[in-house]
Short mmCIF file of C-alpha atoms and ligand atoms in Angstrom, two decimals:
data_model
loop_
_atom_site.label_atom_id
_atom_site.label_comp_id
_atom_site.label_asym_id
_atom_site.label_seq_id
_atom_site.Cartn_x
_atom_site.Cartn_y
_atom_site.Cartn_z
CA MET F 147 23.39 -12.64 17.66
CA ARG F 148 21.09 -13.63 14.56
CA TYR F 149 19.10 -10.95 12.33
CA ILE F 150 16.64 -10.99 9.63
CA LEU F 151 17.31 -8.55 6.90
CA ALA F 152 14.13 -6.49 5.90
CA LEU F 153 14.90 -4.56 2.57
CA ASP F 154 11.91 -1.87 2.19
CA GLN F 155 11.89 -0.84 -1.33
CA GLY F 156 9.27 2.24 -1.00
CA THR F 157 8.34 5.12 -3.53
CA THR F 158 10.77 7.80 -2.42
CA SER F 159 13.20 5.74 -0.68
CA SER F 160 15.19 2.35 -0.49
CA ARG F 161 15.60 1.35 3.44
CA ALA F 162 16.94 -1.57 5.11
CA ILE F 163 16.31 -2.66 8.56
CA LEU F 164 17.70 -5.71 10.70
CA PHE F 165 15.16 -7.45 13.00
CA ASP F 166 16.26 -9.62 15.78
CA LYS F 167 14.40 -12.73 17.06
CA LYS F 168 11.89 -10.82 19.16
CA GLY F 169 10.78 -9.16 16.07
CA SER F 170 12.51 -5.65 17.26
CA PRO F 171 14.50 -3.60 15.24
CA ALA F 172 17.84 -3.18 15.43
CA GLY F 173 19.02 -0.76 12.96
CA VAL F 174 17.99 1.10 10.19
CA ALA F 175 19.73 2.79 6.94
CA GLN F 176 17.54 4.45 4.27
CA GLN F 177 18.53 6.29 0.87
CA GLU F 178 16.11 8.68 -1.00
CA PHE F 179 16.72 8.23 -4.66
CA THR F 180 15.51 10.45 -7.55
CA GLN F 181 11.91 11.06 -8.89
CA HIS F 182 11.83 11.71 -12.93
CA PHE F 183 8.64 13.47 -13.83
CA PRO F 184 9.14 13.41 -17.92
CA GLN F 185 5.57 14.60 -18.64
CA PRO F 186 2.50 15.82 -16.70
CA GLY F 187 0.98 12.48 -15.30
CA TRP F 188 4.21 10.58 -15.92
CA VAL F 189 6.42 9.12 -13.02
CA GLU F 190 9.58 7.45 -13.42
CA HIS F 191 12.20 5.60 -11.55
CA ASP F 192 15.67 4.85 -12.41
CA ALA F 193 15.61 1.27 -11.71
CA THR F 194 19.18 0.92 -11.49
CA GLU F 195 19.58 3.78 -9.00
CA ILE F 196 16.98 1.59 -6.99
CA TRP F 197 18.70 -0.93 -7.15
CA GLN F 198 22.24 1.01 -6.35
CA THR F 199 20.29 2.21 -3.47
CA GLN F 200 18.64 -0.37 -1.97
CA LEU F 201 22.23 -2.51 -2.04
CA ALA F 202 23.98 0.37 -0.65
CA VAL F 203 21.54 0.51 2.38
CA ALA F 204 21.58 -2.82 3.11
CA ARG F 205 25.43 -2.68 3.30
CA GLN F 206 25.37 0.45 5.89
CA VAL F 207 23.05 -0.97 7.98
CA LEU F 208 25.12 -4.02 8.60
CA GLU F 209 28.33 -1.95 8.93
CA GLU F 210 26.79 0.58 11.31
CA GLN F 211 25.53 -1.95 13.70
CA SER F 212 28.86 -4.04 13.58
CA VAL F 213 26.63 -7.24 12.21
CA ASP F 214 28.55 -9.30 9.92
CA ALA F 215 26.59 -10.75 6.89
CA SER F 216 27.08 -14.61 8.41
CA GLN F 217 24.96 -13.29 11.01
CA ILE F 218 21.93 -12.72 8.55
CA ASP F 219 19.83 -15.82 8.84
CA ALA F 220 17.78 -14.39 5.63
CA ILE F 221 16.51 -11.34 3.49
CA GLY F 222 12.92 -10.18 3.09
CA ILE F 223 11.71 -7.67 0.27
CA THR F 224 8.70 -5.75 0.41
CA ASN F 225 8.41 -2.96 -1.95
CA GLN F 226 6.38 -0.02 -3.73
CA ARG F 227 3.84 -2.04 -5.39
CA GLU F 228 2.68 -2.26 -9.19
CA THR F 229 5.78 -0.05 -10.32
CA VAL F 230 6.93 -1.83 -13.16
CA VAL F 231 10.54 -2.73 -14.69
CA LEU F 232 11.50 -4.32 -17.85
CA TRP F 233 15.15 -5.48 -18.56
CA ASP F 234 17.50 -7.47 -20.63
CA ARG F 235 17.63 -10.83 -19.31
CA ALA F 236 21.25 -11.56 -19.88
CA THR F 237 22.64 -8.02 -19.31
CA GLY F 238 20.39 -7.17 -16.62
CA GLU F 239 20.16 -3.63 -18.35
CA PRO F 240 16.62 -2.04 -17.69
CA VAL F 241 15.22 -1.03 -21.38
CA HIS F 242 13.61 2.00 -19.90
CA ASN F 243 12.87 3.82 -16.69
CA ALA F 244 10.68 1.96 -14.29
CA LEU F 245 6.87 3.06 -14.77
CA VAL F 246 5.76 4.22 -10.97
CA TRP F 247 2.42 2.95 -9.90
CA GLN F 248 1.13 7.06 -9.88
CA ASP F 249 1.94 7.17 -13.22
CA ARG F 250 -1.08 7.85 -15.62
CA ARG F 251 -0.08 7.68 -19.15
CA THR F 252 -2.12 4.52 -19.94
CA ALA F 253 -5.24 6.24 -18.78
CA ASP F 254 -6.48 6.29 -22.68
CA PHE F 255 -5.83 2.59 -23.09
CA CYS F 256 -7.95 1.75 -19.83
CA ASP F 257 -10.60 3.81 -21.02
CA ALA F 258 -10.54 1.88 -24.38
CA LEU F 259 -10.69 -1.47 -22.41
CA LYS F 260 -13.56 -0.68 -20.42
CA ALA F 261 -15.07 0.72 -23.63
CA ALA F 262 -14.37 -2.81 -25.04
CA GLY F 263 -15.98 -4.14 -22.02
CA HIS F 264 -13.30 -6.18 -20.55
CA ALA F 265 -14.15 -4.63 -16.79
CA GLU F 266 -16.35 -7.55 -15.73
CA THR F 267 -13.54 -10.27 -16.68
CA ILE F 268 -10.81 -8.17 -15.39
CA GLN F 269 -12.82 -7.72 -12.06
CA ALA F 270 -13.63 -11.44 -11.75
CA LYS F 271 -10.24 -12.69 -12.44
CA THR F 272 -8.20 -10.24 -10.85
CA GLY F 273 -10.12 -8.96 -8.26
CA LEU F 274 -9.19 -5.21 -9.49
CA VAL F 275 -10.74 -2.27 -11.55
CA ILE F 276 -8.96 -1.41 -14.69
CA ASP F 277 -6.96 1.70 -13.58
CA PRO F 278 -3.66 2.99 -14.54
CA TYR F 279 -2.69 2.60 -11.34
CA PHE F 280 -1.73 -1.52 -12.27
CA SER F 281 1.01 -2.72 -13.97
CA GLY F 282 -0.37 -4.42 -16.59
CA THR F 283 -1.10 -1.76 -18.92
CA LYS F 284 2.31 -0.05 -18.29
CA LEU F 285 4.12 -3.01 -19.16
CA ARG F 286 2.01 -3.25 -22.11
CA TRP F 287 3.09 0.49 -23.08
CA LEU F 288 6.81 -0.24 -22.84
CA LEU F 289 6.31 -3.08 -25.05
CA ASP F 290 4.79 -0.91 -27.48
CA ASN F 291 6.82 2.18 -27.01
CA VAL F 292 10.38 0.90 -26.46
CA PRO F 293 11.93 0.57 -29.91
CA GLY F 294 12.59 -3.46 -30.76
CA ALA F 295 10.79 -4.31 -27.23
CA ARG F 296 8.22 -6.66 -28.46
CA ASP F 297 10.28 -8.78 -30.76
CA ARG F 298 12.84 -8.91 -27.85
CA ALA F 299 10.14 -9.85 -25.51
CA ALA F 300 8.93 -12.28 -28.02
CA ARG F 301 12.32 -14.26 -28.34
CA GLY F 302 12.50 -14.16 -24.77
CA GLU F 303 15.33 -11.85 -24.21
CA LEU F 304 13.74 -9.61 -21.81
CA CYS F 305 12.06 -9.61 -18.11
CA PHE F 306 9.20 -7.95 -16.91
CA GLY F 307 9.12 -7.51 -13.20
CA THR F 308 7.38 -5.36 -9.89
CA ILE F 309 10.22 -4.11 -7.89
CA ASP F 310 10.01 -7.19 -5.94
CA ALA F 311 11.10 -9.47 -8.70
CA TRP F 312 13.86 -6.81 -9.85
CA LEU F 313 15.57 -6.90 -6.38
CA VAL F 314 15.83 -10.75 -6.48
CA TYR F 315 17.28 -10.81 -9.97
CA CYS F 316 19.83 -8.16 -8.96
CA LEU F 317 20.45 -9.95 -5.93
CA THR F 318 20.85 -13.28 -7.47
CA GLY F 319 23.15 -11.81 -10.15
CA GLY F 320 20.49 -12.45 -12.60
CA ASP F 321 19.74 -16.05 -11.72
CA VAL F 322 16.48 -15.80 -10.73
CA HIS F 323 13.21 -14.61 -12.29
CA VAL F 324 10.26 -14.86 -9.87
CA THR F 325 7.92 -12.64 -8.32
CA ASP F 326 5.54 -13.43 -5.41
CA ALA F 327 1.86 -13.77 -5.21
CA SER F 328 0.79 -11.02 -3.25
CA ASN F 329 2.52 -8.63 -6.02
CA ALA F 330 1.54 -10.60 -9.02
CA SER F 331 -2.05 -10.17 -7.76
CA ARG F 332 -1.64 -6.32 -8.37
CA THR F 333 -0.79 -6.58 -12.20
CA LEU F 334 -4.15 -7.35 -14.00
CA LEU F 335 -2.28 -10.40 -15.53
CA LEU F 336 -3.15 -12.93 -12.64
CA ASN F 337 -6.17 -14.69 -11.78
CA ILE F 338 -6.07 -14.68 -8.60
CA HIS F 339 -8.33 -17.54 -8.00
CA GLU F 340 -5.82 -20.26 -9.68
CA GLY F 341 -2.70 -18.00 -8.53
CA LYS F 342 -1.39 -18.29 -12.39
CA TRP F 343 -0.98 -15.72 -15.27
CA ASP F 344 -4.09 -16.01 -17.05
CA PRO F 345 -4.05 -16.77 -21.00
CA ASP F 346 -7.43 -14.42 -21.57
CA LEU F 347 -5.60 -11.42 -19.78
CA LEU F 348 -2.57 -12.16 -21.31
CA ASP F 349 -4.26 -11.73 -24.78
CA ILE F 350 -6.42 -9.00 -23.62
CA LEU F 351 -3.44 -6.78 -22.57
CA ASP F 352 -1.22 -8.34 -25.68
CA ILE F 353 1.59 -9.59 -23.21
CA PRO F 354 3.82 -12.18 -24.23
CA GLU F 355 3.98 -14.99 -21.41
CA LYS F 356 7.68 -15.19 -21.93
CA VAL F 357 8.54 -11.89 -20.14
CA LEU F 358 6.74 -12.75 -17.00
CA PRO F 359 8.40 -13.99 -13.81
CA ARG F 360 7.36 -17.32 -11.94
CA VAL F 361 4.72 -16.82 -9.44
CA ARG F 362 6.09 -18.32 -6.03
CA SER F 363 4.53 -18.14 -2.42
CA SER F 364 5.46 -15.44 -0.30
CA SER F 365 7.69 -17.29 2.05
CA GLU F 366 9.94 -19.61 0.64
CA ILE F 367 13.67 -19.71 -0.57
CA TYR F 368 13.71 -18.26 -3.75
CA GLY F 369 17.62 -17.74 -4.21
CA HIS F 370 20.90 -16.74 -2.52
CA THR F 371 22.59 -13.49 -2.68
CA SER F 372 26.46 -13.29 -1.89
CA LEU F 373 26.74 -9.54 -2.00
CA LEU F 374 26.83 -8.62 1.45
CA GLY F 375 29.65 -10.85 2.20
CA ALA F 376 28.23 -14.37 2.75
CA ASP F 377 25.71 -16.25 1.21
CA ILE F 378 22.28 -15.20 2.37
CA PRO F 379 18.77 -16.86 1.04
CA ILE F 380 16.24 -14.40 0.21
CA ALA F 381 12.98 -16.12 1.59
CA GLY F 382 10.61 -13.62 1.83
CA MET F 383 8.69 -11.43 -0.40
CA ALA F 384 5.34 -9.17 -0.20
CA GLY F 385 3.99 -6.15 -1.69
CA ASP F 386 4.46 -3.06 1.08
CA GLN F 387 0.54 -3.06 2.08
CA GLN F 388 0.20 -6.55 2.49
CA ALA F 389 3.28 -6.94 4.35
CA ALA F 390 2.28 -4.49 6.85
CA LEU F 391 -0.97 -6.60 7.13
CA PHE F 392 1.14 -9.49 8.17
CA GLY F 393 3.50 -7.67 10.16
CA GLN F 394 0.49 -6.13 12.18
CA ALA F 395 0.12 -10.34 12.95
CA CYS F 396 -3.39 -9.91 11.29
CA HIS F 397 -3.42 -13.53 10.26
CA GLU F 398 -6.79 -14.77 11.08
CA SER F 399 -9.80 -13.77 8.89
CA GLY F 400 -11.74 -10.46 9.66
CA MET F 401 -8.26 -9.02 11.30
CA ALA F 402 -7.81 -5.83 9.53
CA LYS F 403 -4.81 -3.07 9.75
CA ASN F 404 -5.20 0.71 8.69
CA THR F 405 -2.27 2.79 8.01
CA TYR F 406 -2.47 6.67 8.45
CA GLY F 407 0.20 8.72 6.18
CA THR F 408 -0.73 10.94 2.91
CA GLY F 409 -3.58 8.71 2.55
CA CYS F 410 -5.02 5.79 4.33
CA PHE F 411 -4.62 2.27 3.14
CA MET F 412 -6.82 -0.06 4.79
CA LEU F 413 -6.55 -4.30 4.52
CA MET F 414 -8.80 -6.71 5.89
CA ASN F 415 -7.74 -10.43 5.82
CA THR F 416 -10.98 -11.96 4.42
CA GLY F 417 -8.96 -15.87 4.68
CA THR F 418 -9.34 -18.40 1.96
CA GLU F 419 -12.09 -16.78 0.13
CA PRO F 420 -11.56 -14.00 -2.16
CA ILE F 421 -14.66 -11.50 -1.73
CA ARG F 422 -16.03 -9.66 -4.54
CA SER F 423 -16.79 -6.24 -3.83
CA GLN F 424 -19.88 -4.03 -5.18
CA LYS F 425 -18.51 -0.99 -3.52
CA GLY F 426 -15.46 -0.49 -5.04
CA LEU F 427 -12.88 -2.22 -2.72
CA LEU F 428 -10.31 -4.19 -4.43
CA THR F 429 -9.72 -7.97 -3.49
CA THR F 430 -6.10 -8.99 -3.22
CA ILE F 431 -3.91 -11.78 -2.52
CA ALA F 432 -2.50 -10.96 1.04
CA TRP F 433 0.03 -13.80 0.91
CA ASP F 434 0.51 -17.46 -0.19
CA LEU F 435 2.10 -19.07 2.80
CA GLY F 436 2.54 -22.96 3.14
CA GLY F 437 0.40 -23.78 0.38
CA GLU F 438 -2.45 -21.52 1.09
CA THR F 439 -3.67 -18.38 -0.19
CA ILE F 440 -5.09 -15.80 1.80
CA TYR F 441 -7.10 -13.10 0.45
CA ALA F 442 -7.85 -9.16 1.48
CA LEU F 443 -10.26 -6.68 0.85
CA GLU F 444 -8.62 -3.48 0.40
CA GLY F 445 -9.58 0.32 0.36
CA SER F 446 -8.01 3.52 0.39
CA VAL F 447 -8.75 6.89 1.20
CA PHE F 448 -6.80 9.48 -1.21
CA ILE F 449 -6.47 12.46 1.58
CA ALA F 450 -5.73 11.85 5.01
CA GLY F 451 -2.46 13.09 6.90
CA ALA F 452 -2.43 15.32 4.02
CA VAL F 453 -5.44 17.38 5.34
CA VAL F 454 -3.16 18.40 8.27
CA GLN F 455 -0.44 19.39 5.76
CA TRP F 456 -2.76 21.45 3.85
CA LEU F 457 -3.66 23.31 7.24
CA ARG F 458 -0.07 23.95 7.78
CA ASP F 459 0.57 24.87 4.31
CA GLY F 460 -2.20 25.85 2.36
CA LEU F 461 -4.41 27.34 5.41
CA GLN F 462 -1.57 28.19 7.48
CA ILE F 463 -3.40 27.89 10.83
CA ILE F 464 -1.10 25.65 12.48
CA ASP F 465 2.99 25.78 12.18
CA SER F 466 3.59 22.08 12.65
CA ALA F 467 1.48 18.79 11.59
CA PRO F 468 1.72 17.58 15.79
CA GLU F 469 0.45 21.27 16.82
CA ILE F 470 -3.29 19.86 15.60
CA GLU F 471 -3.68 17.93 18.57
CA GLN F 472 -3.89 20.58 20.90
CA LEU F 473 -5.53 22.90 19.09
CA ALA F 474 -8.40 20.23 17.96
CA ALA F 475 -8.85 19.00 21.61
CA ASP F 476 -12.51 20.51 22.10
CA ASP F 477 -15.53 19.53 19.81
CA ASN F 478 -16.27 20.83 16.14
CA GLY F 479 -18.91 23.48 16.64
CA GLY F 480 -20.73 21.88 14.45
CA VAL F 481 -18.21 22.03 11.44
CA TYR F 482 -17.63 19.19 9.17
CA PHE F 483 -14.77 19.17 6.56
CA VAL F 484 -14.74 16.79 3.48
CA PRO F 485 -11.33 16.68 2.49
CA ALA F 486 -12.48 15.87 -1.26
CA PHE F 487 -9.29 17.56 -2.96
CA VAL F 488 -8.96 15.13 -5.63
CA GLY F 489 -12.27 13.36 -5.98
CA LEU F 490 -13.56 11.11 -3.09
CA GLY F 491 -12.80 7.24 -3.49
CA THR F 492 -14.55 4.13 -1.66
CA PRO F 493 -17.55 4.10 -1.16
CA TYR F 494 -18.63 6.93 -2.81
CA TRP F 495 -16.36 6.80 -6.14
CA ASP F 496 -16.86 10.80 -7.17
CA PRO F 497 -14.01 12.14 -9.09
CA TYR F 498 -16.12 15.17 -9.48
CA ALA F 499 -16.23 15.82 -5.55
CA ARG F 500 -14.35 18.62 -4.19
CA GLY F 501 -13.65 19.78 -0.99
CA THR F 502 -16.33 21.35 1.46
CA MET F 503 -16.70 22.76 4.69
CA ILE F 504 -19.81 23.31 6.15
CA GLY F 505 -21.84 24.44 9.05
CA MET F 506 -19.65 27.57 9.88
CA THR F 507 -21.40 30.23 12.21
CA ARG F 508 -19.61 33.61 13.39
CA GLY F 509 -18.61 31.78 16.40
CA THR F 510 -16.45 29.23 13.82
CA THR F 511 -12.74 29.41 15.06
CA ARG F 512 -9.44 27.62 13.59
CA ALA F 513 -10.02 25.03 16.62
CA HIS F 514 -13.29 24.09 14.96
CA VAL F 515 -11.62 23.65 11.46
CA ALA F 516 -8.51 21.85 13.12
CA ARG F 517 -11.26 19.48 14.92
CA ALA F 518 -13.25 18.85 11.85
CA ALA F 519 -9.87 18.19 9.49
CA LEU F 520 -8.80 15.50 12.26
CA GLU F 521 -12.37 14.21 12.35
CA SER F 522 -12.73 13.81 8.32
CA ILE F 523 -9.34 11.40 8.49
CA ALA F 524 -11.61 9.12 10.84
CA PHE F 525 -14.59 9.48 8.92
CA GLN F 526 -13.33 8.64 5.69
CA SER F 527 -11.58 5.58 7.17
CA GLN F 528 -14.75 4.51 8.93
CA ASP F 529 -16.29 4.93 5.82
CA VAL F 530 -13.91 1.97 4.07
CA ILE F 531 -14.07 0.02 7.43
CA ARG F 532 -18.28 -0.23 7.21
CA ALA F 533 -17.82 -1.20 3.58
CA MET F 534 -15.57 -4.04 4.13
CA ALA F 535 -17.61 -4.94 7.16
CA SER F 536 -21.27 -5.09 4.89
CA GLU F 537 -19.30 -6.98 2.43
CA SER F 538 -17.61 -9.67 4.29
CA GLY F 539 -20.35 -9.85 6.62
CA ILE F 540 -17.53 -9.56 9.39
CA GLU F 541 -17.54 -6.98 12.53
CA LEU F 542 -13.87 -5.95 13.54
CA SER F 543 -12.95 -6.72 16.87
CA GLU F 544 -10.07 -4.49 16.65
CA LEU F 545 -8.42 -2.02 14.09
CA ARG F 546 -4.69 -2.20 14.16
CA VAL F 547 -3.02 0.80 13.16
CA ASP F 548 0.21 2.55 11.81
CA GLY F 549 1.55 5.21 10.10
CA GLY F 550 2.95 8.81 10.79
CA ALA F 551 -0.46 10.45 11.95
CA THR F 552 -1.14 7.42 14.34
CA ALA F 553 1.53 9.55 16.37
CA ASN F 554 -1.73 11.47 16.78
CA GLY F 555 -3.47 10.24 20.13
CA LEU F 556 -6.47 12.39 19.63
CA LEU F 557 -7.19 10.79 16.18
CA MET F 558 -6.74 7.67 17.42
CA GLN F 559 -9.24 8.07 20.28
CA ILE F 560 -11.79 9.79 17.56
CA GLN F 561 -11.42 6.77 15.54
CA ALA F 562 -12.06 4.82 18.09
CA ASP F 563 -15.29 6.68 19.16
CA LEU F 564 -16.45 7.06 15.91
CA LEU F 565 -16.40 3.07 15.01
CA GLY F 566 -17.09 1.83 18.32
CA THR F 567 -13.83 -0.46 17.76
CA ALA F 568 -10.54 -0.71 19.96
CA VAL F 569 -7.89 1.25 17.87
CA VAL F 570 -4.65 -0.56 18.64
CA ARG F 571 -1.32 0.79 17.85
CA PRO F 572 1.66 -1.46 18.05
CA THR F 573 5.00 -1.26 19.56
CA VAL F 574 6.89 -1.92 16.09
CA GLN F 575 5.85 0.92 13.82
CA GLU F 576 7.79 -0.44 11.21
CA THR F 577 5.12 -3.00 10.14
CA THR F 578 5.70 -3.19 6.44
CA ALA F 579 9.42 -4.19 6.97
CA LEU F 580 8.57 -6.47 9.68
CA GLY F 581 6.44 -8.34 7.71
CA ALA F 582 8.84 -9.06 5.12
CA ALA F 583 11.00 -10.07 7.84
CA TYR F 584 8.32 -12.39 9.29
CA LEU F 585 7.75 -14.02 6.00
CA ALA F 586 11.55 -14.41 5.18
CA GLY F 587 12.22 -16.04 8.83
CA LEU F 588 9.32 -18.62 8.65
CA ALA F 589 10.80 -20.00 5.40
CA THR F 590 13.99 -20.40 6.97
CA GLY F 591 13.36 -21.69 10.47
CA PHE F 592 14.33 -18.49 12.17
CA TRP F 593 10.92 -18.08 13.39
CA GLU F 594 8.78 -21.38 13.83
CA SER F 595 5.39 -20.37 13.47
CA LEU F 596 2.54 -17.74 12.87
CA GLU F 597 1.38 -18.61 16.58
CA GLN F 598 4.67 -17.26 17.42
CA ILE F 599 4.72 -14.17 15.65
CA SER F 600 1.66 -13.34 16.98
CA ARG F 601 2.76 -13.42 20.40
CA LEU F 602 5.65 -11.60 19.40
CA TRP F 603 3.20 -8.52 18.01
CA ASP F 604 3.10 -6.13 20.86
CA ARG F 605 0.35 -3.20 21.69
CA ASP F 606 1.83 -0.08 22.72
CA LYS F 607 -1.27 1.72 23.38
CA THR F 608 -4.99 0.75 23.06
CA PHE F 609 -7.98 3.51 22.15
CA GLU F 610 -11.31 2.08 23.59
CA PRO F 611 -14.22 3.63 22.38
CA ASP F 612 -15.58 6.01 25.02
CA MET F 613 -18.30 7.72 23.01
CA ASP F 614 -22.16 7.12 23.31
CA ARG F 615 -23.21 5.35 20.03
CA GLU F 616 -26.13 7.64 19.69
CA LYS F 617 -23.80 10.45 19.64
CA ALA F 618 -21.42 8.49 17.21
CA GLN F 619 -24.16 8.05 14.86
CA GLN F 620 -25.26 11.43 15.06
CA LEU F 621 -22.05 12.74 14.39
CA THR F 622 -21.57 10.14 11.36
CA ARG F 623 -25.08 11.36 10.05
CA GLN F 624 -23.99 14.67 9.49
CA TRP F 625 -20.61 13.95 7.78
CA ARG F 626 -22.69 11.96 5.12
CA ARG F 627 -24.86 15.38 4.63
CA ALA F 628 -21.57 17.06 4.26
CA VAL F 629 -20.05 14.06 1.83
CA GLU F 630 -23.32 14.47 -0.27
CA ARG F 631 -22.83 18.41 -0.64
CA SER F 632 -19.20 17.87 -1.96
CA GLY F 633 -20.26 15.53 -4.40
CA ARG F 634 -20.26 16.15 -8.55
CA TRP F 635 -19.17 19.85 -7.68
CA ALA F 636 -16.86 20.08 -10.37
CA THR F 637 -19.18 19.26 -13.29
CA THR F 638 -21.76 21.55 -11.87
CA GLU F 639 -21.96 24.59 -13.71
CA GLY F 640 -19.52 23.05 -16.37
CA ASP F 641 -16.95 24.54 -13.40
CA ALA F 642 -14.57 20.97 -13.96
P1 LIG Q 7 3.86 8.60 3.93
O1 LIG Q 7 4.21 7.33 3.82
O2 LIG Q 7 2.36 8.66 3.18
O3 LIG Q 7 4.73 9.57 3.28
P2 LIG Q 7 3.63 8.66 6.76
O4 LIG Q 7 3.25 7.57 7.64
O5 LIG Q 7 5.38 9.26 6.99
O6 LIG Q 7 3.16 9.26 5.27
O7 LIG Q 7 2.97 9.84 7.79
C1 LIG Q 7 3.05 11.38 7.18
C2 LIG Q 7 1.72 11.94 7.39
O8 LIG Q 7 1.24 11.94 8.58
C3 LIG Q 7 1.52 13.67 6.78
O9 LIG Q 7 0.53 13.76 6.15
C4 LIG Q 7 1.46 14.10 8.14
O10 LIG Q 7 0.71 15.50 7.85
C5 LIG Q 7 0.52 13.14 9.17
N1 LIG Q 7 0.90 13.31 10.37
C6 LIG Q 7 2.43 13.22 10.65
N2 LIG Q 7 2.09 13.68 12.51
C7 LIG Q 7 0.75 14.08 12.71
C8 LIG Q 7 0.13 14.57 13.54
N3 LIG Q 7 0.65 14.52 14.94
N4 LIG Q 7 -1.28 14.58 13.86
C9 LIG Q 7 -1.93 14.38 12.72
N5 LIG Q 7 -1.00 14.06 11.45
C10 LIG Q 7 0.12 13.85 11.47
#
């Protein structure tokens, strides 16, 4: 038997998963690592610990499954996106902890970039908005705040990378310094139309080109590792959300996936044309494969599965997340719940919105609240999907789903009913790791073509819409009214 080894380097854990020729998982190992919060709003990881846990789980999964390294055809990497590592090119020693995507320390600098009028240029070139979330301002912070870093960077002694680049460097013993186009497109430094680091952007952010990795495609042999006991090619890489889109076999323009976790992450393949958003969606590189760059529109919902956690831990009306499915089985009794706990994102973009529950009467029960909470996940996802459809001019034929909350069949049915579109849950839920495996396996011939991979993708369950459209539209209209009432709350009466 031969396998592809996927390394899935996430925000809280490092995982390694073996996939067989059918694209089925044949073993998983996982290790959590330390989260560092040195100041409010700052989030760091120890890049060395990331590497050590990643290497440990790769060795562990081989050992546990009694698979020899010589049976691994290739390694694919997928990773938490935007997180920044800066390290010494010669020794591989990080000069500082990694700055994690969640880290907000560059908020002031981002405000200054906006005030200086750079938003338009940056959106046009990168498809992104100016926000501390993305890597570029974090890299600049490191260069400015680690003693000596700027001088060393100018002399070519330092390497910058997102986690993909860091892992390839470590796996190859420091021989290879590369990133893939999907990860590069999250840095604020890449011109997504040309697939190249952009001199104007480097200028705006004051980044020396010498620290940057080479940008390569998402599926090719970048180098080899001998750390697992045989010489294995590293042959595929993509950021986690893009890898999930690939793992869901959304290869054609107009196909989309939604991941239902703490929040929701939705990506729609828009083919070879990047679509610029007016509604606050991001334009990003999905992957670069076989000489072709494929783009995606991306939108997210901040609070999705987290609303279920809140019912459990905050409101305490359920003991466990799965319990909600039975409790919410009937209608909402006229109750609408907008979980704008941290404001609202696409397409409302109101940081001052706050959680709102409306429509209660004396007949309202916890069952209605539970139903309204579940519906809020579907309504918010629907808002993002509608924004994507209107900007791309593409109506979805089906929505492919993954993530922890897709275990809830009722939620999936509500989603299908509201959208009027089939919602499809695949048999392999490890879509992120699978995407990385597919990218690697395509480069080495383990899998032959996109068509072959599409055939391997298999549905576990399809939720067909089963609601009268008029009813769905009426529910959606009420939802919009509730959203309107949640808006701009934290600023009214100066109660921010
Ligand atoms: P993340 O990767 O963001 O940690 P997961 O994909 O592991 O998220 O999904 C966990 C989320 O899914 C939690 O917010 C949890 O409340 C939610 N969840 C898990 N099971 C259910 C369920 N049966 N019904 C609704 N939500 C659920």
